[in-house]
Amino acid sequence: MSRKTVFSSAQLPSHLDERERFSLWQDIHVAEIWSVEYGISQNLPFEAAIEATAVGPLVLGQMSGTIRHATRKASNIAEDDNDGYLLLINKADTVLAGAQVGREYGIGQGEAVLVTASEALKMGGADRNVWANVVVPRAILSKAFPQIDDKLALKIGADNEALDLLKRYCLLLETGRPLGSPDLIAHATETIVDLIGLVTGAKGQAAELAGLRGLRAARLQAILAKIADNFADPGISAQGVAQELGLSARYIHDLLQETGTSFTERVLELRLQRAHKMLSHRHNDDMRVSDIAMISGFSDVSYFNRCFRRRFGHTPTGAR
């Protein structure tokens, strides 16, 4: 069922001073929504309100007040592992500027931009701002449009017809009677996702033929390089690689899943190949099999022996 919630600074205890109110508001925001470092206006009293209407797995929202800028760093991404997409629409008569994936953007009133929680993000505006947002889980939007990451941080003009239709459709869902039928909620979800594809240019024959390219391809290469450089480290993990690259662990698993080989499978294969190569060279004949296993990243020799035999059809000793 669709439902609306409101989170406002006006609901905070009145006895708190300005700094305490902002600190508490941000702590609640981090706990309930996502991890972001906010900065407030130095010229106006602190004021912030968030309205959110859930439509199935999507959220239609608006944030207003004297929040002046927001920053999401690798540490924030690691803290909550949130990797959804946000279509931000500037409703104020000032410019909302920001940067993500090496691109800078500035959107005026009525304009929009697509960003993601899985990448480092900066955004800022004037002393008082109002922006609407449509939040879509990564699994849903990337499944519909595999190349959607190529559209990040690109300004979408106010004259975009699909954007105008999306605004009106979202307004209808936010102000109309709450949806209760599962079929209607599914239809509304599909419609919004479809419109975001049209708004960003991710939908269309050229976009659909593009497949995995651009930013996603670059991210995949960076992930593979990190694994290739560190597979022998017994402590390597998707979470660790994600933190180094400023991504979410879920995003890494999703990208690798598209290649047909999981994170664990890829690390294991590289370790086995290194061990096989070392065992096959005569200059390593003096090394114990257990030492070669450890150097290759295995901390359990019995597990290494089983994996080696299953992979190559013979024991590690037989490879010498």
Short mmCIF file of the C-alpha atoms (twelve columns), coordinates in Angstrom:
data_MODEL
# 
_entry.id   MODEL 
# 
loop_
_atom_site.group_PDB 
_atom_site.id 
_atom_site.type_symbol 
_atom_site.label_atom_id 
_atom_site.label_alt_id 
_atom_site.label_comp_id 
_atom_site.label_asym_id 
_atom_site.label_seq_id 
_atom_site.Cartn_x 
_atom_site.Cartn_y 
_atom_site.Cartn_z 
_atom_site.pdbx_PDB_model_num 
ATOM 1   C CA . MET A 1   0.000  0.000   0.000   1 
ATOM 2   C CA . SER A 2   1.281  3.511   -0.783  1 
ATOM 3   C CA . ARG A 3   1.827  5.618   2.339   1 
ATOM 4   C CA . LYS A 4   3.143  9.082   3.196   1 
ATOM 5   C CA . THR A 5   5.473  10.049  6.036   1 
ATOM 6   C CA . VAL A 6   6.853  13.404  7.167   1 
ATOM 7   C CA . PHE A 7   10.126 14.050  8.995   1 
ATOM 8   C CA . SER A 8   10.499 17.680  10.068  1 
ATOM 9   C CA . SER A 9   12.791 19.719  12.284  1 
ATOM 10  C CA . ALA A 10  9.602  21.203  13.762  1 
ATOM 11  C CA . GLN A 11  9.015  17.880  15.498  1 
ATOM 12  C CA . LEU A 12  12.273 18.105  17.468  1 
ATOM 13  C CA . PRO A 13  12.294 19.088  21.179  1 
ATOM 14  C CA . SER A 14  11.874 22.860  21.506  1 
ATOM 15  C CA . HIS A 15  14.363 23.227  24.361  1 
ATOM 16  C CA . LEU A 16  17.313 22.324  22.103  1 
ATOM 17  C CA . ASP A 17  19.439 25.107  20.684  1 
ATOM 18  C CA . GLU A 18  20.112 25.538  16.951  1 
ATOM 19  C CA . ARG A 19  23.196 23.335  16.790  1 
ATOM 20  C CA . GLU A 20  21.656 20.601  18.930  1 
ATOM 21  C CA . ARG A 21  18.512 20.512  16.786  1 
ATOM 22  C CA . PHE A 22  20.529 20.175  13.599  1 
ATOM 23  C CA . SER A 23  22.759 17.484  15.115  1 
ATOM 24  C CA . LEU A 24  19.760 15.455  16.280  1 
ATOM 25  C CA . TRP A 25  17.980 15.915  12.945  1 
ATOM 26  C CA . GLN A 26  21.032 14.652  11.053  1 
ATOM 27  C CA . ASP A 27  21.463 11.657  13.399  1 
ATOM 28  C CA . ILE A 28  17.842 10.650  12.810  1 
ATOM 29  C CA . HIS A 29  18.272 11.168  9.073   1 
ATOM 30  C CA . VAL A 30  21.326 8.893   8.980   1 
ATOM 31  C CA . ALA A 31  19.569 6.209   11.013  1 
ATOM 32  C CA . GLU A 32  16.288 6.274   9.101   1 
ATOM 33  C CA . ILE A 33  17.127 7.333   5.535   1 
ATOM 34  C CA . TRP A 34  20.790 7.280   4.433   1 
ATOM 35  C CA . SER A 35  24.206 8.424   5.564   1 
ATOM 36  C CA . VAL A 36  24.885 11.964  4.327   1 
ATOM 37  C CA . GLU A 37  26.920 14.825  5.783   1 
ATOM 38  C CA . TYR A 38  24.789 17.976  5.652   1 
ATOM 39  C CA . GLY A 39  25.703 21.636  6.031   1 
ATOM 40  C CA . ILE A 40  23.194 24.342  6.898   1 
ATOM 41  C CA . SER A 41  22.804 28.024  6.053   1 
ATOM 42  C CA . GLN A 42  24.747 30.451  8.203   1 
ATOM 43  C CA . ASN A 43  22.252 33.217  7.455   1 
ATOM 44  C CA . LEU A 44  18.906 31.589  8.284   1 
ATOM 45  C CA . PRO A 45  17.601 29.546  11.233  1 
ATOM 46  C CA . PHE A 46  17.827 25.789  10.816  1 
ATOM 47  C CA . GLU A 47  14.727 24.329  9.217   1 
ATOM 48  C CA . ALA A 48  14.275 21.085  7.309   1 
ATOM 49  C CA . ALA A 49  11.323 18.964  6.227   1 
ATOM 50  C CA . ILE A 50  11.199 15.696  4.313   1 
ATOM 51  C CA . GLU A 51  8.009  14.289  2.842   1 
ATOM 52  C CA . ALA A 52  8.057  10.753  1.471   1 
ATOM 53  C CA . THR A 53  5.383  8.675   -0.216  1 
ATOM 54  C CA . ALA A 54  6.174  4.989   -0.711  1 
ATOM 55  C CA . VAL A 55  4.819  3.418   -3.879  1 
ATOM 56  C CA . GLY A 56  5.790  -0.225  -3.672  1 
ATOM 57  C CA . PRO A 57  9.624  -0.293  -3.586  1 
ATOM 58  C CA . LEU A 58  9.880  3.307   -4.849  1 
ATOM 59  C CA . VAL A 59  9.783  6.520   -2.818  1 
ATOM 60  C CA . LEU A 60  8.446  9.860   -4.046  1 
ATOM 61  C CA . GLY A 61  9.704  12.643  -1.842  1 
ATOM 62  C CA . GLN A 62  10.548 16.267  -1.289  1 
ATOM 63  C CA . MET A 63  13.123 17.962  0.903   1 
ATOM 64  C CA . SER A 64  12.938 21.644  1.808   1 
ATOM 65  C CA . GLY A 65  14.529 24.048  4.238   1 
ATOM 66  C CA . THR A 66  17.837 25.687  5.015   1 
ATOM 67  C CA . ILE A 67  20.042 22.681  4.269   1 
ATOM 68  C CA . ARG A 68  22.680 24.301  2.060   1 
ATOM 69  C CA . HIS A 69  24.832 21.392  0.939   1 
ATOM 70  C CA . ALA A 70  25.163 17.621  1.216   1 
ATOM 71  C CA . THR A 71  28.134 15.294  0.801   1 
ATOM 72  C CA . ARG A 72  28.207 11.512  0.574   1 
ATOM 73  C CA . LYS A 73  31.688 10.020  0.830   1 
ATOM 74  C CA . ALA A 74  33.072 6.485   0.623   1 
ATOM 75  C CA . SER A 75  32.731 6.207   4.411   1 
ATOM 76  C CA . ASN A 76  29.028 7.091   4.187   1 
ATOM 77  C CA . ILE A 77  28.497 4.511   1.439   1 
ATOM 78  C CA . ALA A 78  30.204 1.841   3.536   1 
ATOM 79  C CA . GLU A 79  28.116 2.818   6.557   1 
ATOM 80  C CA . ASP A 80  24.707 2.064   5.071   1 
ATOM 81  C CA . ASP A 81  25.431 0.200   1.790   1 
ATOM 82  C CA . ASN A 82  22.597 2.163   0.167   1 
ATOM 83  C CA . ASP A 83  22.985 1.973   -3.608  1 
ATOM 84  C CA . GLY A 84  19.674 3.245   -4.960  1 
ATOM 85  C CA . TYR A 85  19.165 5.950   -7.598  1 
ATOM 86  C CA . LEU A 86  17.696 9.410   -7.010  1 
ATOM 87  C CA . LEU A 87  16.165 11.559  -9.695  1 
ATOM 88  C CA . LEU A 88  16.511 15.048  -8.177  1 
ATOM 89  C CA . ILE A 89  14.213 17.828  -9.411  1 
ATOM 90  C CA . ASN A 90  14.995 21.401  -8.360  1 
ATOM 91  C CA . LYS A 91  11.797 23.220  -7.321  1 
ATOM 92  C CA . ALA A 92  13.451 26.423  -6.073  1 
ATOM 93  C CA . ASP A 93  14.315 29.491  -8.148  1 
ATOM 94  C CA . THR A 94  18.019 29.017  -7.349  1 
ATOM 95  C CA . VAL A 95  20.634 26.697  -8.836  1 
ATOM 96  C CA . LEU A 96  21.323 23.296  -7.299  1 
ATOM 97  C CA . ALA A 97  24.918 22.358  -8.158  1 
ATOM 98  C CA . GLY A 98  26.808 19.148  -7.565  1 
ATOM 99  C CA . ALA A 99  29.266 16.552  -8.786  1 
ATOM 100 C CA . GLN A 100 29.391 12.785  -9.218  1 
ATOM 101 C CA . VAL A 101 31.455 10.296  -11.272 1 
ATOM 102 C CA . GLY A 102 33.781 13.090  -12.334 1 
ATOM 103 C CA . ARG A 103 30.955 15.192  -13.775 1 
ATOM 104 C CA . GLU A 104 29.733 18.515  -12.479 1 
ATOM 105 C CA . TYR A 105 26.143 19.673  -12.895 1 
ATOM 106 C CA . GLY A 106 24.024 22.701  -12.158 1 
ATOM 107 C CA . ILE A 107 20.244 22.512  -12.408 1 
ATOM 108 C CA . GLY A 108 17.879 25.446  -12.253 1 
ATOM 109 C CA . GLN A 109 14.209 25.551  -11.364 1 
ATOM 110 C CA . GLY A 110 12.286 22.697  -12.984 1 
ATOM 111 C CA . GLU A 111 15.439 20.916  -14.137 1 
ATOM 112 C CA . ALA A 112 16.595 17.503  -12.941 1 
ATOM 113 C CA . VAL A 113 19.584 15.194  -12.589 1 
ATOM 114 C CA . LEU A 114 20.007 11.487  -11.891 1 
ATOM 115 C CA . VAL A 115 22.457 10.503  -9.140  1 
ATOM 116 C CA . THR A 116 23.179 7.324   -7.211  1 
ATOM 117 C CA . ALA A 117 23.834 6.528   -3.568  1 
ATOM 118 C CA . SER A 118 26.508 4.018   -4.582  1 
ATOM 119 C CA . GLU A 119 28.944 6.729   -5.742  1 
ATOM 120 C CA . ALA A 120 30.518 9.659   -3.909  1 
ATOM 121 C CA . LEU A 121 28.246 12.695  -4.269  1 
ATOM 122 C CA . LYS A 122 28.384 16.433  -3.632  1 
ATOM 123 C CA . MET A 123 25.479 18.853  -3.978  1 
ATOM 124 C CA . GLY A 124 24.718 22.339  -2.770  1 
ATOM 125 C CA . GLY A 125 22.376 25.237  -3.290  1 
ATOM 126 C CA . ALA A 126 21.312 28.524  -1.743  1 
ATOM 127 C CA . ASP A 127 20.343 29.373  1.842   1 
ATOM 128 C CA . ARG A 128 16.902 27.933  1.228   1 
ATOM 129 C CA . ASN A 129 16.231 25.030  -1.139  1 
ATOM 130 C CA . VAL A 130 13.417 22.778  -2.271  1 
ATOM 131 C CA . TRP A 131 13.930 19.671  -4.335  1 
ATOM 132 C CA . ALA A 132 11.766 16.692  -5.177  1 
ATOM 133 C CA . ASN A 133 13.200 13.246  -5.636  1 
ATOM 134 C CA . VAL A 134 12.209 9.866   -6.952  1 
ATOM 135 C CA . VAL A 135 14.147 7.078   -5.259  1 
ATOM 136 C CA . VAL A 136 14.467 3.757   -7.097  1 
ATOM 137 C CA . PRO A 137 16.353 0.685   -5.854  1 
ATOM 138 C CA . ARG A 138 19.391 -0.163  -7.988  1 
ATOM 139 C CA . ALA A 139 18.152 -3.680  -8.700  1 
ATOM 140 C CA . ILE A 140 14.991 -2.318  -10.331 1 
ATOM 141 C CA . LEU A 141 16.398 0.526   -12.436 1 
ATOM 142 C CA . SER A 142 19.578 -1.236  -13.578 1 
ATOM 143 C CA . LYS A 143 17.551 -4.290  -14.583 1 
ATOM 144 C CA . ALA A 144 15.267 -2.122  -16.707 1 
ATOM 145 C CA . PHE A 145 18.171 -0.100  -18.157 1 
ATOM 146 C CA . PRO A 146 21.580 -1.829  -17.809 1 
ATOM 147 C CA . GLN A 147 23.380 1.268   -19.122 1 
ATOM 148 C CA . ILE A 148 21.688 3.696   -16.715 1 
ATOM 149 C CA . ASP A 149 24.964 4.639   -14.990 1 
ATOM 150 C CA . ASP A 150 26.042 6.404   -18.191 1 
ATOM 151 C CA . LYS A 151 23.281 8.928   -17.467 1 
ATOM 152 C CA . LEU A 152 24.498 9.956   -14.016 1 
ATOM 153 C CA . ALA A 153 25.098 13.649  -13.264 1 
ATOM 154 C CA . LEU A 154 23.808 14.842  -16.647 1 
ATOM 155 C CA . LYS A 155 21.472 17.840  -16.553 1 
ATOM 156 C CA . ILE A 156 17.898 17.202  -17.699 1 
ATOM 157 C CA . GLY A 157 16.212 20.335  -19.016 1 
ATOM 158 C CA . ALA A 158 12.899 21.689  -17.763 1 
ATOM 159 C CA . ASP A 159 11.523 21.376  -21.301 1 
ATOM 160 C CA . ASN A 160 11.933 17.588  -21.268 1 
ATOM 161 C CA . GLU A 161 8.442  16.258  -22.068 1 
ATOM 162 C CA . ALA A 162 8.941  12.994  -20.215 1 
ATOM 163 C CA . LEU A 163 10.101 14.921  -17.127 1 
ATOM 164 C CA . ASP A 164 6.964  17.059  -17.222 1 
ATOM 165 C CA . LEU A 165 4.812  13.933  -17.436 1 
ATOM 166 C CA . LEU A 166 6.733  12.285  -14.588 1 
ATOM 167 C CA . LYS A 167 6.224  15.337  -12.350 1 
ATOM 168 C CA . ARG A 168 2.491  15.329  -12.955 1 
ATOM 169 C CA . TYR A 169 2.219  11.571  -12.479 1 
ATOM 170 C CA . CYS A 170 4.136  11.687  -9.186  1 
ATOM 171 C CA . LEU A 171 1.991  14.595  -7.973  1 
ATOM 172 C CA . LEU A 172 -1.108 12.523  -8.659  1 
ATOM 173 C CA . LEU A 173 0.258  9.627   -6.618  1 
ATOM 174 C CA . GLU A 174 1.364  11.886  -3.751  1 
ATOM 175 C CA . THR A 175 -1.842 13.871  -3.413  1 
ATOM 176 C CA . GLY A 176 -4.431 11.357  -4.565  1 
ATOM 177 C CA . ARG A 177 -6.044 8.484   -2.728  1 
ATOM 178 C CA . PRO A 178 -3.403 5.987   -1.472  1 
ATOM 179 C CA . LEU A 179 -3.035 2.911   -3.646  1 
ATOM 180 C CA . GLY A 180 -3.998 -0.361  -2.025  1 
ATOM 181 C CA . SER A 181 -4.240 -2.793  -4.928  1 
ATOM 182 C CA . PRO A 182 -1.017 -4.755  -5.563  1 
ATOM 183 C CA . ASP A 183 -1.744 -4.672  -9.290  1 
ATOM 184 C CA . LEU A 184 -2.087 -0.875  -9.285  1 
ATOM 185 C CA . ILE A 185 1.071  -0.437  -7.215  1 
ATOM 186 C CA . ALA A 186 2.992  -2.684  -9.637  1 
ATOM 187 C CA . HIS A 187 1.601  -0.714  -12.578 1 
ATOM 188 C CA . ALA A 188 2.549  2.629   -10.975 1 
ATOM 189 C CA . THR A 189 6.050  1.351   -10.240 1 
ATOM 190 C CA . GLU A 190 6.566  0.169   -13.817 1 
ATOM 191 C CA . THR A 191 5.242  3.461   -15.171 1 
ATOM 192 C CA . ILE A 192 7.609  5.561   -13.055 1 
ATOM 193 C CA . VAL A 193 10.617 3.414   -13.980 1 
ATOM 194 C CA . ASP A 194 9.632  3.603   -17.639 1 
ATOM 195 C CA . LEU A 195 9.329  7.393   -17.458 1 
ATOM 196 C CA . ILE A 196 12.741 7.712   -15.783 1 
ATOM 197 C CA . GLY A 197 14.174 5.767   -18.707 1 
ATOM 198 C CA . LEU A 198 12.612 8.275   -21.103 1 
ATOM 199 C CA . VAL A 199 13.610 11.281  -18.956 1 
ATOM 200 C CA . THR A 200 17.283 10.307  -18.829 1 
ATOM 201 C CA . GLY A 201 17.515 8.980   -22.378 1 
ATOM 202 C CA . ALA A 202 18.243 5.477   -21.118 1 
ATOM 203 C CA . LYS A 203 15.205 4.146   -22.966 1 
ATOM 204 C CA . GLY A 204 15.124 3.997   -26.731 1 
ATOM 205 C CA . GLN A 205 16.582 1.848   -29.481 1 
ATOM 206 C CA . ALA A 206 20.080 3.345   -29.316 1 
ATOM 207 C CA . ALA A 207 20.204 3.074   -25.540 1 
ATOM 208 C CA . GLU A 208 18.892 -0.472  -25.489 1 
ATOM 209 C CA . LEU A 209 21.517 -1.600  -28.000 1 
ATOM 210 C CA . ALA A 210 24.330 -0.019  -26.022 1 
ATOM 211 C CA . GLY A 211 24.325 -2.671  -23.278 1 
ATOM 212 C CA . LEU A 212 27.069 -2.686  -20.681 1 
ATOM 213 C CA . ARG A 213 29.338 0.241   -21.577 1 
ATOM 214 C CA . GLY A 214 30.587 3.569   -20.387 1 
ATOM 215 C CA . LEU A 215 30.717 4.044   -16.656 1 
ATOM 216 C CA . ARG A 216 29.554 0.539   -15.753 1 
ATOM 217 C CA . ALA A 217 32.247 -0.960  -17.961 1 
ATOM 218 C CA . ALA A 218 34.866 1.305   -16.375 1 
ATOM 219 C CA . ARG A 219 33.679 0.355   -12.896 1 
ATOM 220 C CA . LEU A 220 33.828 -3.326  -13.781 1 
ATOM 221 C CA . GLN A 221 37.390 -2.963  -15.019 1 
ATOM 222 C CA . ALA A 222 38.377 -1.188  -11.803 1 
ATOM 223 C CA . ILE A 223 36.822 -3.980  -9.733  1 
ATOM 224 C CA . LEU A 224 38.600 -6.690  -11.747 1 
ATOM 225 C CA . ALA A 225 41.907 -4.848  -11.391 1 
ATOM 226 C CA . LYS A 226 41.488 -4.633  -7.612  1 
ATOM 227 C CA . ILE A 227 40.752 -8.350  -7.419  1 
ATOM 228 C CA . ALA A 228 43.732 -9.192  -9.654  1 
ATOM 229 C CA . ASP A 229 46.059 -7.094  -7.480  1 
ATOM 230 C CA . ASN A 230 44.827 -8.400  -4.131  1 
ATOM 231 C CA . PHE A 231 43.431 -11.933 -4.615  1 
ATOM 232 C CA . ALA A 232 46.329 -13.474 -2.643  1 
ATOM 233 C CA . ASP A 233 45.343 -11.464 0.427   1 
ATOM 234 C CA . PRO A 234 43.365 -13.859 2.677   1 
ATOM 235 C CA . GLY A 235 41.313 -10.896 3.897   1 
ATOM 236 C CA . ILE A 236 40.085 -9.725  0.485   1 
ATOM 237 C CA . SER A 237 36.333 -9.151  0.396   1 
ATOM 238 C CA . ALA A 238 33.717 -7.484  -1.764  1 
ATOM 239 C CA . GLN A 239 33.092 -5.025  1.078   1 
ATOM 240 C CA . GLY A 240 36.778 -4.100  1.209   1 
ATOM 241 C CA . VAL A 241 37.027 -3.608  -2.549  1 
ATOM 242 C CA . ALA A 242 33.803 -1.590  -2.462  1 
ATOM 243 C CA . GLN A 243 35.180 0.726   0.203   1 
ATOM 244 C CA . GLU A 244 38.423 1.285   -1.733  1 
ATOM 245 C CA . LEU A 245 36.521 2.194   -4.901  1 
ATOM 246 C CA . GLY A 246 33.796 4.226   -3.188  1 
ATOM 247 C CA . LEU A 247 31.065 1.810   -4.273  1 
ATOM 248 C CA . SER A 248 28.623 -0.454  -2.464  1 
ATOM 249 C CA . ALA A 249 29.260 -4.172  -2.040  1 
ATOM 250 C CA . ARG A 250 25.885 -4.914  -3.619  1 
ATOM 251 C CA . TYR A 251 26.820 -2.921  -6.709  1 
ATOM 252 C CA . ILE A 252 30.043 -4.949  -7.036  1 
ATOM 253 C CA . HIS A 253 28.175 -8.239  -6.727  1 
ATOM 254 C CA . ASP A 254 25.619 -7.090  -9.330  1 
ATOM 255 C CA . LEU A 255 28.298 -6.085  -11.843 1 
ATOM 256 C CA . LEU A 256 30.239 -9.321  -11.418 1 
ATOM 257 C CA . GLN A 257 27.027 -11.322 -11.674 1 
ATOM 258 C CA . GLU A 258 26.595 -9.893  -15.185 1 
ATOM 259 C CA . THR A 259 29.945 -11.438 -16.160 1 
ATOM 260 C CA . GLY A 260 28.773 -14.890 -15.071 1 
ATOM 261 C CA . THR A 261 31.441 -15.237 -12.350 1 
ATOM 262 C CA . SER A 262 30.874 -14.186 -8.762  1 
ATOM 263 C CA . PHE A 263 33.387 -12.380 -6.536  1 
ATOM 264 C CA . THR A 264 34.221 -15.567 -4.614  1 
ATOM 265 C CA . GLU A 265 34.547 -17.673 -7.769  1 
ATOM 266 C CA . ARG A 266 36.844 -15.127 -9.396  1 
ATOM 267 C CA . VAL A 267 39.144 -14.890 -6.359  1 
ATOM 268 C CA . LEU A 268 39.295 -18.679 -6.046  1 
ATOM 269 C CA . GLU A 269 40.179 -19.140 -9.712  1 
ATOM 270 C CA . LEU A 270 43.019 -16.613 -9.527  1 
ATOM 271 C CA . ARG A 271 44.415 -18.271 -6.417  1 
ATOM 272 C CA . LEU A 272 44.271 -21.718 -7.991  1 
ATOM 273 C CA . GLN A 273 45.939 -20.491 -11.179 1 
ATOM 274 C CA . ARG A 274 48.787 -18.938 -9.192  1 
ATOM 275 C CA . ALA A 275 49.271 -22.097 -7.152  1 
ATOM 276 C CA . HIS A 276 49.214 -24.283 -10.278 1 
ATOM 277 C CA . LYS A 277 51.781 -22.068 -11.975 1 
ATOM 278 C CA . MET A 278 54.102 -22.129 -8.963  1 
ATOM 279 C CA . LEU A 279 53.810 -25.893 -8.590  1 
ATOM 280 C CA . SER A 280 54.585 -26.366 -12.278 1 
ATOM 281 C CA . HIS A 281 57.900 -24.462 -12.140 1 
ATOM 282 C CA . ARG A 282 60.948 -26.469 -11.125 1 
ATOM 283 C CA . HIS A 283 62.566 -23.582 -9.303  1 
ATOM 284 C CA . ASN A 284 59.800 -23.955 -6.695  1 
ATOM 285 C CA . ASP A 285 60.483 -27.672 -6.079  1 
ATOM 286 C CA . ASP A 286 62.008 -26.902 -2.693  1 
ATOM 287 C CA . MET A 287 58.872 -25.149 -1.482  1 
ATOM 288 C CA . ARG A 288 56.272 -27.085 0.450   1 
ATOM 289 C CA . VAL A 289 52.785 -27.365 -1.029  1 
ATOM 290 C CA . SER A 290 51.393 -25.701 2.097   1 
ATOM 291 C CA . ASP A 291 53.698 -22.698 1.602   1 
ATOM 292 C CA . ILE A 292 52.581 -22.304 -1.997  1 
ATOM 293 C CA . ALA A 293 48.962 -22.519 -0.873  1 
ATOM 294 C CA . MET A 294 49.522 -19.760 1.689   1 
ATOM 295 C CA . ILE A 295 51.335 -17.529 -0.805  1 
ATOM 296 C CA . SER A 296 48.418 -17.969 -3.205  1 
ATOM 297 C CA . GLY A 297 45.926 -16.780 -0.586  1 
ATOM 298 C CA . PHE A 298 44.670 -20.011 0.984   1 
ATOM 299 C CA . SER A 299 44.605 -20.173 4.774   1 
ATOM 300 C CA . ASP A 300 43.317 -23.761 4.897   1 
ATOM 301 C CA . VAL A 301 45.523 -26.386 3.183   1 
ATOM 302 C CA . SER A 302 42.829 -29.068 3.208   1 
ATOM 303 C CA . TYR A 303 40.403 -26.710 1.466   1 
ATOM 304 C CA . PHE A 304 43.143 -25.824 -1.030  1 
ATOM 305 C CA . ASN A 305 43.764 -29.498 -1.826  1 
ATOM 306 C CA . ARG A 306 40.061 -30.138 -2.444  1 
ATOM 307 C CA . CYS A 307 39.616 -27.071 -4.647  1 
ATOM 308 C CA . PHE A 308 42.801 -27.831 -6.613  1 
ATOM 309 C CA . ARG A 309 41.807 -31.407 -7.361  1 
ATOM 310 C CA . ARG A 310 38.289 -30.382 -8.352  1 
ATOM 311 C CA . ARG A 311 39.651 -27.670 -10.672 1 
ATOM 312 C CA . PHE A 312 42.568 -29.493 -12.332 1 
ATOM 313 C CA . GLY A 313 41.704 -33.159 -11.905 1 
ATOM 314 C CA . HIS A 314 44.795 -34.054 -9.880  1 
ATOM 315 C CA . THR A 315 46.402 -33.252 -6.554  1 
ATOM 316 C CA . PRO A 316 48.807 -30.344 -5.998  1 
ATOM 317 C CA . THR A 317 51.643 -32.842 -5.632  1 
ATOM 318 C CA . GLY A 318 50.694 -34.366 -8.952  1 
ATOM 319 C CA . ALA A 319 51.144 -30.994 -10.635 1 
ATOM 320 C CA . ARG A 320 54.883 -30.982 -9.863  1 
# 
